[in-house]
Amino acid sequence: MSTKPILYVFGVSVWSAAAELAAAELFSEGDIEYKTVNLMEGENFAPSFIKKNPNATLPTLEAEGQFYTSTLEVTSYFVKKASTKVKSANPELIEILHADNLDPNTALLLFVR
C-alpha cells in the first residue's frame, strides 16, 4: 500500500486540473501519486472507484486512510499539508465558485459524442 497520497484525475476535467495545479504548486515532484480515471469510458462508475467516492466524481484524493471527494476538499488538504504555506482565499468565494450550477465541465459533456 502506498504511503503517498493518491490523486485520481482525468486530463480534460477542469476540477481535476485545479487539483493537479494545486499539487504541482505545493508539493515536490514524486510526493503525490497520480492515477487516471477515464470519465469518457465510465471508469468512475466502477465498483472499486465508487467505494472511494460514492459521487463518482473527480478529483478524488486518497490520503492518510481518508478519501477527499471534491475539489474543495482536495485543495484544502493540499494547502493544509504543504510545506510551503499559502494564504487561503475567501471561503465564501470558494464555495460560490464550486457550486454545482457553475460546473465548467458541462461544456465538455455537451459536445462529446
XYZ file of C-alpha atoms in Angstrom, residues 36-106:
71
model
C -6.116 8.496 -14.300
C -9.813 7.623 -14.204
C -11.255 7.855 -17.715
C -14.601 9.614 -17.390
C -15.420 9.120 -21.068
C -15.253 5.349 -20.609
C -17.204 5.448 -17.344
C -14.319 4.233 -15.170
C -15.617 6.487 -12.397
C -18.630 4.158 -12.106
C -16.550 1.038 -11.474
C -17.439 -0.511 -8.096
C -13.822 -0.133 -6.949
C -13.942 3.627 -7.593
C -17.439 4.070 -6.124
C -16.030 2.676 -2.856
C -13.543 5.549 -2.855
C -16.010 8.217 -3.958
C -19.750 7.406 -3.898
C -20.365 10.541 -6.002
C -18.209 9.073 -8.810
C -16.559 12.465 -9.350
C -13.061 13.788 -9.842
C -10.787 14.821 -8.386
C -10.626 12.289 -5.601
C -7.750 12.112 -3.163
C -6.811 9.094 -1.062
C -4.557 10.176 1.803
C -3.872 9.021 5.341
C -6.682 6.468 5.214
C -9.260 9.066 4.158
C -10.948 9.965 0.888
C -11.452 13.569 -0.191
C -14.113 13.720 -2.866
C -14.372 17.286 -4.114
C -12.000 19.885 -5.494
C -12.573 21.984 -2.398
C -11.705 19.109 -0.041
C -8.674 18.063 -2.100
C -7.176 21.533 -2.433
C -7.886 22.304 1.232
C -6.000 19.132 2.187
C -3.084 20.164 -0.039
C -2.937 23.662 1.465
C -3.038 22.225 4.992
C -0.324 19.604 4.357
C 2.056 21.584 2.136
C 5.444 22.604 3.474
C 5.032 25.862 1.543
C 2.403 27.861 3.384
C -0.050 29.921 1.358
C -2.838 32.247 2.333
C -6.285 30.737 1.819
C -8.792 32.565 -0.341
C -12.107 33.805 0.972
C -14.061 30.623 1.888
C -17.375 32.131 0.750
C -15.958 32.876 -2.706
C -14.571 29.354 -2.968
C -17.986 27.876 -2.104
C -19.655 30.025 -4.785
C -17.109 29.026 -7.449
C -17.580 25.336 -6.661
C -21.381 25.378 -6.734
C -22.910 22.600 -8.820
C -24.745 25.071 -11.061
C -21.392 26.559 -12.184
C -19.760 23.310 -13.295
C -17.245 24.173 -16.034
C -17.216 20.551 -17.225
C -20.748 20.950 -18.617
